[in-house]
Amino acid sequence: MRPVRIVHLGLGGFFRAHQAWYTGFDPDWGIAAFTGRSHELPTLLSRQRGRYTLVVRGPSSDTLEVQEAVVAAYTGTDLGPWNALLEDSAVAVVTITMTEAAYAPGGVVAERLVGGLAMRRLAGAGPLAVVSCDNLPGNGEVTARVVRDLAARLDPGLDEWIAANVSFVTTMVDRITPRTTPDDVRDVAAAGGWDDAVPVVTEPFTEWVLSGDFPAGRPAWEKAGARFVDDVVPHETRKLLLLNGGHSLLAYAGSARGFETVAAAVADPVCRTWLDEWWDEACRHVPLPAAELTAYRAALLDRFANPRIRHTLAQIAADGSQKLPIRVLPVLRGERAAGRPAAGAVRIVAAWINHLRGAGAPVNDAGAEPFRARASSVRDVLELLGSDLSGDADLVTAVEAEVRRQSPG
Ligand code: CS2
């Protein structure tokens, strides 16, 4: 069995299709993975000794790969094993996929890491790298900030130790991984010949770009195609604005037009035109050569259109209050600062406001309440997103007009 040298927080489908898959290429590295809270997945995965099937679903066929990098699975609230692993000097890397909302000051990412790092310091277990794999710009810097702020409040000595011993790596992660359905479980059992209770279905495309130090070593993730660069920013901007921003457009505007999946929405000529308009606008804010962006857009269209990947708009619509500020507002602000109307970004914000008012996919967002309570006023919603936005009278008028244009009936 692989030795545990990575501890992961956020055991779910995406982690198992992405970081665990990359780690699979280096047999010297095993992962102990913790969920946020759920008991079910660790129980089922432990019964299979961490093994599960990764279904790589292309446009015309599937490849089934049994994954072996995860060697232990725990519930996130199980602090005993969490602390014991962080006290172990063999553990060199902590990876995280907890979604955007978990990085709030004092949130679960800060709390778990500060707790675990305090134990590691006391145990004298030495330095390590923390690798955030969530869709946040500068995710390494964000993690460092929330961890160090909390540590400094609790124990300035711990904060100093973290500054000297913990490297916060910034990454761009990408692999479209819809939630596994009961049909997927049945199909895998039929095709794979063993009763895998927790398979993961993902697309063939995958990308991982990282920047930062690994003071206690790392797996040879480059064997699977990961890239180590000096500056992640152009890559993360490309991915967050074009892929994730495009997703959010389809999730709100596409579900309001009656579509259920990304593939169905992108086949609709209206949604497709809106997507192109968003991409034209967003590309002005991605610091990469035009040819690279054109190629990325073409590849994205193929990925979105993959009819065998059932990626629901409802899944993507979740947590809009956390996602829009990252995926859409930078373009909105950049366009307005340049004196342009920002029609593509306005369309997404308007579609989200209609979603808050009940159109399309259901609202599933712990942070939505203040927005929902004031959703009847476009100006109020913009005010909550930023007073620079509600103070822009032309923008308020444009969003109001677009909300009306997209409203059903
Ligand atoms: C999606 C992402 O649910 C969402 O918000 O936009 O999960 C997306 O599928 C991944 O970032 C793709 O790498």
CSV table of C-alpha atoms and ligand atoms in Angstrom, one decimal:
chain,number,residue,atom,x,y,z
A,1,MET,CA,0.0,0.0,0.0
A,2,ARG,CA,1.2,3.5,-0.7
A,3,PRO,CA,2.5,5.5,2.3
A,4,VAL,CA,0.3,8.4,3.3
A,5,ARG,CA,2.2,11.5,2.4
A,6,ILE,CA,-0.7,13.8,1.4
A,7,VAL,CA,-3.7,14.8,3.5
A,8,HIS,CA,-6.7,16.1,1.6
A,9,LEU,CA,-9.6,18.1,2.9
A,10,GLY,CA,-12.8,18.0,0.7
A,11,LEU,CA,-13.2,14.4,-0.3
A,12,GLY,CA,-15.7,14.5,-3.2
A,13,GLY,CA,-16.0,13.7,-6.9
A,14,PHE,CA,-13.8,16.5,-8.2
A,15,PHE,CA,-10.9,15.6,-6.0
A,16,ARG,CA,-11.1,12.0,-7.0
A,17,ALA,CA,-11.1,12.9,-10.7
A,18,HIS,CA,-8.3,15.4,-10.4
A,19,GLN,CA,-5.7,15.5,-7.7
A,20,ALA,CA,-6.1,11.8,-6.8
A,21,TRP,CA,-5.8,10.9,-10.5
A,22,TYR,CA,-2.6,12.9,-10.9
A,23,THR,CA,-1.2,11.4,-7.7
A,24,GLY,CA,-2.0,7.9,-9.1
A,25,PHE,CA,1.0,8.3,-11.5
A,26,ASP,CA,3.5,8.4,-8.6
A,27,PRO,CA,3.3,5.1,-6.6
A,28,ASP,CA,5.4,6.6,-3.7
A,29,TRP,CA,2.5,8.8,-2.6
A,30,GLY,CA,-0.8,7.9,-0.9
A,31,ILE,CA,-3.6,10.2,0.2
A,32,ALA,CA,-5.7,10.2,3.4
A,33,ALA,CA,-8.8,12.2,2.5
A,34,PHE,CA,-11.3,13.9,4.7
A,35,THR,CA,-14.8,15.0,3.7
A,36,GLY,CA,-16.2,18.4,4.9
A,37,ARG,CA,-18.8,16.7,7.1
A,38,SER,CA,-20.3,13.7,5.3
A,39,HIS,CA,-20.0,10.2,6.8
A,40,GLU,CA,-21.4,8.3,3.9
A,41,LEU,CA,-18.6,8.6,1.3
A,42,PRO,CA,-15.7,7.7,3.8
A,43,THR,CA,-17.7,4.7,4.9
A,44,LEU,CA,-18.3,3.4,1.4
A,45,LEU,CA,-14.8,4.2,0.2
A,46,SER,CA,-13.2,2.6,3.2
A,47,ARG,CA,-15.1,-0.6,2.5
A,48,GLN,CA,-13.4,-0.6,-0.9
A,49,ARG,CA,-10.0,0.2,0.7
A,50,GLY,CA,-10.1,3.6,-1.0
A,51,ARG,CA,-10.3,2.1,-4.5
A,52,TYR,CA,-12.9,3.4,-6.9
A,53,THR,CA,-13.5,3.5,-10.7
A,54,LEU,CA,-12.9,6.7,-12.6
A,55,VAL,CA,-15.0,6.7,-15.7
A,56,VAL,CA,-13.4,9.0,-18.3
A,57,ARG,CA,-16.3,9.8,-20.6
A,58,GLY,CA,-15.4,10.9,-24.1
A,59,PRO,CA,-18.0,12.1,-26.7
A,60,SER,CA,-18.3,8.5,-28.0
A,61,SER,CA,-16.9,6.1,-25.5
A,62,ASP,CA,-15.8,5.5,-21.8
A,63,THR,CA,-12.5,4.4,-20.4
A,64,LEU,CA,-12.7,2.8,-16.9
A,65,GLU,CA,-9.6,3.3,-14.7
A,66,VAL,CA,-9.5,1.9,-11.1
A,67,GLN,CA,-7.8,4.5,-8.9
A,68,GLU,CA,-5.5,3.6,-6.0
A,69,ALA,CA,-4.0,6.8,-4.7
A,70,VAL,CA,-6.5,7.3,-1.9
A,71,VAL,CA,-5.5,4.9,0.9
A,72,ALA,CA,-7.7,6.2,3.7
A,73,ALA,CA,-11.0,8.1,4.0
A,74,TYR,CA,-12.4,9.9,7.0
A,75,THR,CA,-15.2,12.2,8.0
A,76,GLY,CA,-14.0,15.8,8.3
A,77,THR,CA,-15.1,16.2,11.8
A,78,ASP,CA,-12.9,13.3,12.8
A,79,LEU,CA,-10.2,15.4,14.4
A,80,GLY,CA,-8.2,12.5,15.9
A,81,PRO,CA,-6.8,11.2,12.6
A,82,TRP,CA,-6.6,14.7,11.1
A,83,ASN,CA,-4.3,15.8,13.9
A,84,ALA,CA,-2.3,12.6,14.0
A,85,LEU,CA,-1.6,12.8,10.3
A,86,LEU,CA,-0.5,16.4,10.5
A,87,GLU,CA,1.8,15.4,13.3
A,88,ASP,CA,3.5,12.9,11.1
A,89,SER,CA,6.6,14.2,9.4
A,90,ALA,CA,6.1,11.8,6.5
A,91,VAL,CA,3.1,13.9,5.5
A,92,ALA,CA,4.5,16.6,3.2
A,93,VAL,CA,1.4,18.1,1.4
A,94,VAL,CA,-2.1,19.1,2.4
A,95,THR,CA,-4.5,19.6,-0.6
A,96,ILE,CA,-7.9,21.3,-0.3
A,97,THR,CA,-11.1,21.3,-2.4
A,98,MET,CA,-13.8,22.8,-0.1
A,99,THR,CA,-15.6,25.2,-2.5
A,100,GLU,CA,-15.3,29.0,-2.5
A,101,ALA,CA,-17.5,29.7,0.6
A,102,ALA,CA,-15.1,27.7,3.0
A,103,TYR,CA,-12.4,30.3,2.7
A,104,ALA,CA,-14.3,33.0,4.6
A,105,PRO,CA,-12.3,34.4,7.5
A,106,GLY,CA,-12.6,32.0,10.4
A,107,GLY,CA,-14.3,29.5,8.1
A,108,VAL,CA,-13.7,25.8,7.9
A,109,VAL,CA,-10.4,25.9,5.9
A,110,ALA,CA,-8.8,28.3,8.4
A,111,GLU,CA,-10.1,26.4,11.3
A,112,ARG,CA,-9.0,23.0,10.2
A,113,LEU,CA,-5.6,24.1,9.0
A,114,VAL,CA,-4.8,26.2,12.1
A,115,GLY,CA,-5.8,23.3,14.3
A,116,GLY,CA,-3.7,20.8,12.4
A,117,LEU,CA,-0.7,23.0,12.0
A,118,ALA,CA,-0.6,23.8,15.7
A,119,MET,CA,-0.3,20.1,16.4
A,120,ARG,CA,2.4,19.7,13.7
A,121,ARG,CA,4.4,22.5,15.3
A,122,LEU,CA,4.2,20.9,18.8
A,123,ALA,CA,5.2,17.5,17.3
A,124,GLY,CA,8.2,19.1,15.6
A,125,ALA,CA,7.1,17.4,12.4
A,126,GLY,CA,8.7,20.1,10.1
A,127,PRO,CA,7.6,22.1,7.1
A,128,LEU,CA,4.9,21.2,4.5
A,129,ALA,CA,3.0,22.6,1.6
A,130,VAL,CA,-0.7,23.6,1.5
A,131,VAL,CA,-2.2,23.4,-1.9
A,132,SER,CA,-5.6,25.0,-2.5
A,133,CYS,CA,-7.5,23.5,-5.4
A,134,ASP,CA,-10.6,25.7,-5.3
A,135,ASN,CA,-11.8,28.1,-8.0
A,136,LEU,CA,-10.6,31.3,-6.3
A,137,PRO,CA,-8.1,33.7,-7.9
A,138,GLY,CA,-4.8,33.5,-5.9
A,139,ASN,CA,-6.1,30.6,-3.9
A,140,GLY,CA,-2.7,30.1,-2.2
A,141,GLU,CA,-2.6,33.7,-1.1
A,142,VAL,CA,-6.2,33.6,0.1
A,143,THR,CA,-5.5,30.4,2.1
A,144,ALA,CA,-2.3,31.9,3.6
A,145,ARG,CA,-4.3,35.0,4.6
A,146,VAL,CA,-7.2,33.3,6.4
A,147,VAL,CA,-4.9,30.8,8.1
A,148,ARG,CA,-2.4,33.3,9.3
A,149,ASP,CA,-5.1,35.8,10.4
A,150,LEU,CA,-6.6,33.1,12.6
A,151,ALA,CA,-3.3,31.8,13.9
A,152,ALA,CA,-2.1,35.3,14.8
A,153,ARG,CA,-5.2,35.9,16.8
A,154,LEU,CA,-4.9,32.6,18.7
A,155,ASP,CA,-1.1,32.4,19.1
A,156,PRO,CA,1.4,34.7,17.5
A,157,GLY,CA,4.1,32.1,18.0
A,158,LEU,CA,2.1,29.7,15.8
A,159,ASP,CA,1.8,32.4,13.2
A,160,GLU,CA,5.5,32.8,13.1
A,161,TRP,CA,6.0,29.1,12.8
A,162,ILE,CA,3.6,29.0,9.9
A,163,ALA,CA,5.4,31.9,8.2
A,164,ALA,CA,8.7,30.0,8.5
A,165,ASN,CA,7.5,26.4,7.7
A,166,VAL,CA,4.4,26.4,5.6
A,167,SER,CA,4.3,27.1,1.9
A,168,PHE,CA,1.0,28.1,0.4
A,169,VAL,CA,0.9,26.9,-3.3
A,170,THR,CA,-1.4,28.7,-5.8
A,171,THR,CA,-3.1,26.5,-8.4
A,172,MET,CA,-5.5,26.5,-11.3
A,173,VAL,CA,-7.5,23.3,-11.5
A,174,ASP,CA,-9.8,22.1,-14.2
A,175,ARG,CA,-11.7,18.9,-14.9
A,176,ILE,CA,-15.5,18.9,-15.4
A,177,THR,CA,-16.9,16.4,-13.0
A,178,PRO,CA,-20.7,16.1,-12.6
A,179,ARG,CA,-22.2,14.6,-9.5
A,180,THR,CA,-22.3,10.7,-9.8
A,181,THR,CA,-25.9,9.4,-10.3
A,182,PRO,CA,-27.5,6.1,-9.4
A,183,ASP,CA,-27.4,5.2,-13.2
A,184,ASP,CA,-23.6,5.8,-13.2
A,185,VAL,CA,-23.2,3.4,-10.3
A,186,ARG,CA,-25.3,0.7,-12.1
A,187,ASP,CA,-23.4,1.2,-15.4
A,188,VAL,CA,-20.0,0.9,-13.7
A,189,ALA,CA,-21.0,-2.3,-11.9
A,190,ALA,CA,-22.2,-3.8,-15.2
A,191,ALA,CA,-19.1,-2.7,-17.1
A,192,GLY,CA,-16.4,-3.0,-14.5
A,193,GLY,CA,-17.2,-6.4,-13.0
A,194,TRP,CA,-17.1,-5.3,-9.4
A,195,ASP,CA,-19.7,-3.6,-7.1
A,196,ASP,CA,-18.2,-0.1,-6.9
A,197,ALA,CA,-20.5,1.9,-4.7
A,198,VAL,CA,-18.8,5.2,-5.4
A,199,PRO,CA,-17.5,5.6,-9.0
A,200,VAL,CA,-16.7,9.1,-10.4
A,201,VAL,CA,-17.5,10.2,-14.0
A,202,THR,CA,-15.4,12.8,-15.6
A,203,GLU,CA,-14.4,14.3,-18.9
A,204,PRO,CA,-11.1,13.4,-20.8
A,205,PHE,CA,-9.8,16.9,-20.5
A,206,THR,CA,-7.8,17.8,-17.5
A,207,GLU,CA,-5.5,20.6,-16.5
A,208,TRP,CA,-3.5,21.6,-13.4
A,209,VAL,CA,-1.1,24.6,-13.2
A,210,LEU,CA,0.7,25.2,-9.9
A,211,SER,CA,3.1,27.8,-8.5
A,212,GLY,CA,4.9,27.6,-5.2
A,213,ASP,CA,7.4,25.6,-3.1
A,214,PHE,CA,7.1,22.1,-1.7
A,215,PRO,CA,9.5,22.2,1.3
A,216,ALA,CA,9.0,18.5,2.2
A,217,GLY,CA,8.7,17.2,-1.4
A,218,ARG,CA,5.8,16.4,-3.7
A,219,PRO,CA,4.6,13.7,-6.1
A,220,ALA,CA,5.8,13.8,-9.7
A,221,TRP,CA,2.4,15.2,-10.7
A,222,GLU,CA,4.1,16.4,-14.0
A,223,LYS,CA,4.1,12.7,-15.1
A,224,ALA,CA,0.4,13.1,-15.5
A,225,GLY,CA,0.7,16.5,-17.2
A,226,ALA,CA,0.6,19.0,-14.3
A,227,ARG,CA,2.6,22.2,-15.1
A,228,PHE,CA,4.7,24.1,-12.6
A,229,VAL,CA,5.0,27.8,-13.5
A,230,ASP,CA,6.2,31.1,-11.9
A,231,ASP,CA,2.9,32.8,-12.4
A,232,VAL,CA,-0.5,31.1,-12.3
A,233,VAL,CA,-2.5,34.3,-12.8
A,234,PRO,CA,-3.0,34.3,-16.6
A,235,HIS,CA,-4.1,30.6,-16.5
A,236,GLU,CA,-6.5,31.0,-13.6
A,237,THR,CA,-8.0,34.2,-15.2
A,238,ARG,CA,-8.5,32.3,-18.4
A,239,LYS,CA,-10.2,29.4,-16.7
A,240,LEU,CA,-12.3,31.3,-14.1
A,241,LEU,CA,-13.6,33.9,-16.6
A,242,LEU,CA,-14.1,31.7,-19.7
A,243,LEU,CA,-15.0,28.3,-18.3
A,244,ASN,CA,-16.5,29.1,-14.9
A,245,GLY,CA,-18.1,32.4,-16.1
A,246,GLY,CA,-19.5,30.7,-19.1
A,247,HIS,CA,-20.9,28.0,-16.9
A,248,SER,CA,-22.6,30.5,-14.6
A,249,LEU,CA,-24.1,32.2,-17.7
A,250,LEU,CA,-25.6,28.9,-18.8
A,251,ALA,CA,-26.6,27.9,-15.3
A,252,TYR,CA,-28.9,31.0,-14.8
A,253,ALA,CA,-29.9,32.1,-18.3
A,254,GLY,CA,-30.0,28.5,-19.7
A,255,SER,CA,-32.0,27.0,-16.9
A,256,ALA,CA,-34.5,29.9,-17.2
A,257,ARG,CA,-34.9,29.0,-20.8
A,258,GLY,CA,-35.9,25.4,-19.7
A,259,PHE,CA,-32.6,23.5,-20.2
A,260,GLU,CA,-31.2,21.1,-17.6
A,261,THR,CA,-27.7,20.4,-18.7
A,262,VAL,CA,-24.7,22.4,-20.1
A,263,ALA,CA,-24.8,20.3,-23.3
A,264,ALA,CA,-28.5,21.1,-23.9
A,265,ALA,CA,-28.0,24.8,-23.2
A,266,VAL,CA,-25.0,25.2,-25.4
A,267,ALA,CA,-26.9,23.6,-28.3
A,268,ASP,CA,-29.5,26.4,-28.0
A,269,PRO,CA,-28.7,29.1,-30.6
A,270,VAL,CA,-29.7,31.9,-28.2
A,271,CYS,CA,-27.5,30.6,-25.3
A,272,ARG,CA,-24.7,30.0,-27.8
A,273,THR,CA,-24.8,33.6,-29.0
A,274,TRP,CA,-24.8,34.8,-25.4
A,275,LEU,CA,-21.8,32.6,-24.6
A,276,ASP,CA,-19.8,34.0,-27.5
A,277,GLU,CA,-20.7,37.5,-26.5
A,278,TRP,CA,-19.5,36.8,-22.9
A,279,TRP,CA,-16.3,35.2,-24.2
A,280,ASP,CA,-15.5,38.2,-26.5
A,281,GLU,CA,-15.9,40.5,-23.6
A,282,ALA,CA,-14.1,38.4,-21.0
A,283,CYS,CA,-11.1,37.7,-23.3
A,284,ARG,CA,-10.2,41.4,-23.1
A,285,HIS,CA,-9.4,40.7,-19.5
A,286,VAL,CA,-7.2,37.6,-19.9
A,287,PRO,CA,-3.5,38.4,-20.3
A,288,LEU,CA,-2.8,35.7,-22.9
A,289,PRO,CA,-2.1,35.8,-26.7
A,290,ALA,CA,-5.2,35.9,-28.8
A,291,ALA,CA,-4.4,32.6,-30.6
A,292,GLU,CA,-4.2,30.8,-27.3
A,293,LEU,CA,-7.6,32.2,-26.2
A,294,THR,CA,-9.1,31.2,-29.6
A,295,ALA,CA,-7.9,27.6,-29.2
A,296,TYR,CA,-9.1,27.5,-25.6
A,297,ARG,CA,-12.6,28.7,-26.6
A,298,ALA,CA,-12.8,26.1,-29.3
A,299,ALA,CA,-11.8,23.4,-26.9
A,300,LEU,CA,-14.3,24.7,-24.3
A,301,LEU,CA,-17.1,24.5,-26.7
A,302,ASP,CA,-16.4,20.8,-27.5
A,303,ARG,CA,-16.2,20.1,-23.7
A,304,PHE,CA,-19.5,21.9,-23.0
A,305,ALA,CA,-21.1,20.1,-25.9
A,306,ASN,CA,-20.0,16.6,-24.9
A,307,PRO,CA,-23.5,15.0,-24.9
A,308,ARG,CA,-22.4,12.1,-22.8
A,309,ILE,CA,-21.5,14.3,-19.8
A,310,ARG,CA,-24.7,15.1,-17.9
A,311,HIS,CA,-23.6,18.2,-16.1
A,312,THR,CA,-26.6,19.8,-14.6
A,313,LEU,CA,-27.1,23.5,-14.6
A,314,ALA,CA,-28.6,23.2,-11.1
A,315,GLN,CA,-25.3,21.9,-9.8
A,316,ILE,CA,-23.4,24.9,-11.3
A,317,ALA,CA,-26.1,27.4,-10.2
A,318,ALA,CA,-25.4,26.6,-6.5
A,319,ASP,CA,-23.5,29.3,-4.4
A,320,GLY,CA,-23.9,32.1,-7.0
A,321,SER,CA,-23.3,34.7,-4.3
A,322,GLN,CA,-19.8,33.3,-3.9
A,323,LYS,CA,-19.1,32.6,-7.5
A,324,LEU,CA,-20.3,35.7,-9.3
A,325,PRO,CA,-17.8,38.1,-7.6
A,326,ILE,CA,-15.0,35.8,-8.8
A,327,ARG,CA,-16.1,34.8,-12.3
A,328,VAL,CA,-18.1,37.8,-13.6
A,329,LEU,CA,-17.6,41.0,-11.6
A,330,PRO,CA,-13.9,41.5,-12.6
A,331,VAL,CA,-15.1,41.7,-16.2
A,332,LEU,CA,-18.0,43.9,-15.3
A,333,ARG,CA,-15.7,46.3,-13.4
A,334,GLY,CA,-13.0,46.2,-16.1
A,335,GLU,CA,-15.5,47.0,-18.9
A,336,ARG,CA,-17.2,49.8,-17.0
A,337,ALA,CA,-13.8,51.3,-16.1
A,338,ALA,CA,-13.0,51.3,-19.8
A,339,GLY,CA,-16.2,53.2,-20.5
A,340,ARG,CA,-17.9,50.2,-22.2
A,341,PRO,CA,-21.4,48.8,-21.5
A,342,ALA,CA,-20.3,45.3,-20.3
A,343,ALA,CA,-23.3,43.7,-22.0
A,344,GLY,CA,-22.0,40.2,-21.5
A,345,ALA,CA,-21.5,40.6,-17.8
A,346,VAL,CA,-24.7,42.5,-17.4
A,347,ARG,CA,-26.5,39.5,-18.9
A,348,ILE,CA,-25.1,37.1,-16.4
A,349,VAL,CA,-25.9,39.4,-13.4
A,350,ALA,CA,-29.4,39.9,-14.7
A,351,ALA,CA,-29.9,36.2,-15.2
A,352,TRP,CA,-28.8,35.6,-11.6
A,353,ILE,CA,-31.2,38.2,-10.3
A,354,ASN,CA,-34.0,36.4,-12.1
A,355,HIS,CA,-32.8,33.2,-10.6
A,356,LEU,CA,-33.0,34.8,-7.1
A,357,ARG,CA,-36.6,35.8,-8.0
A,358,GLY,CA,-37.5,32.2,-8.9
A,359,ALA,CA,-36.6,31.6,-12.5
A,360,GLY,CA,-34.8,28.5,-13.7
A,361,ALA,CA,-32.7,26.3,-11.4
A,362,PRO,CA,-33.6,26.4,-7.7
A,363,VAL,CA,-31.6,28.7,-5.4
A,364,ASN,CA,-29.1,26.6,-3.4
A,365,ASP,CA,-26.7,29.0,-1.7
A,366,ALA,CA,-26.1,29.6,2.0
A,367,GLY,CA,-25.0,33.2,1.2
A,368,ALA,CA,-28.1,34.0,-0.9
A,369,GLU,CA,-30.4,35.2,1.8
A,370,PRO,CA,-29.6,39.0,1.9
A,371,PHE,CA,-29.7,39.0,-1.9
A,372,ARG,CA,-33.0,37.1,-2.1
A,373,ALA,CA,-34.5,39.4,0.5
A,374,ARG,CA,-33.8,42.4,-1.7
A,375,ALA,CA,-34.0,40.8,-5.1
A,376,SER,CA,-37.0,42.9,-6.2
A,377,SER,CA,-34.7,45.9,-6.5
A,378,VAL,CA,-31.8,45.6,-9.0
A,379,ARG,CA,-30.1,48.6,-7.3
A,380,ASP,CA,-30.2,46.9,-3.9
A,381,VAL,CA,-28.7,43.7,-5.3
A,382,LEU,CA,-25.9,45.7,-7.0
A,383,GLU,CA,-25.4,47.5,-3.7
A,384,LEU,CA,-24.8,44.2,-1.9
A,385,LEU,CA,-22.3,43.2,-4.6
A,386,GLY,CA,-20.5,46.6,-4.3
A,387,SER,CA,-21.3,50.2,-3.9
A,388,ASP,CA,-19.3,51.0,-7.0
A,389,LEU,CA,-21.8,49.0,-9.0
A,390,SER,CA,-25.0,50.5,-7.4
A,391,GLY,CA,-23.5,54.0,-7.8
A,392,ASP,CA,-23.1,53.5,-11.6
A,393,ALA,CA,-26.5,54.8,-12.8
A,394,ASP,CA,-26.1,53.6,-16.4
A,395,LEU,CA,-25.2,50.1,-15.1
A,396,VAL,CA,-28.3,49.9,-12.9
A,397,THR,CA,-30.5,50.9,-15.8
A,398,ALA,CA,-28.8,48.4,-18.1
A,399,VAL,CA,-29.2,45.5,-15.6
A,400,GLU,CA,-32.9,46.5,-15.0
A,401,ALA,CA,-33.6,46.4,-18.8
A,402,GLU,CA,-31.8,43.1,-19.1
A,403,VAL,CA,-33.7,41.6,-16.2
A,404,ARG,CA,-37.0,42.5,-18.0
A,405,ARG,CA,-35.8,41.2,-21.3
A,406,GLN,CA,-34.9,37.8,-19.9
A,407,SER,CA,-38.0,37.5,-17.7
A,408,PRO,CA,-40.4,34.7,-18.8
A,409,GLY,CA,-43.5,36.0,-20.4
B,1,CS2,C1,-18.5,24.7,-12.2
B,1,CS2,C2,-17.2,24.1,-11.9
B,1,CS2,O1,-20.0,24.1,-10.5
B,1,CS2,C3,-19.4,25.0,-11.0
B,1,CS2,O2,-19.4,26.2,-10.6
B,1,CS2,O3,-18.3,25.9,-13.0
B,1,CS2,O4,-17.3,23.1,-10.9
B,1,CS2,C4,-16.4,23.6,-13.1
B,1,CS2,O5,-17.1,22.5,-13.6
B,1,CS2,C5,-15.0,23.2,-12.8
B,1,CS2,O6,-14.3,24.3,-12.2
B,1,CS2,C6,-14.3,22.6,-14.0
B,1,CS2,O7,-13.0,22.5,-13.8
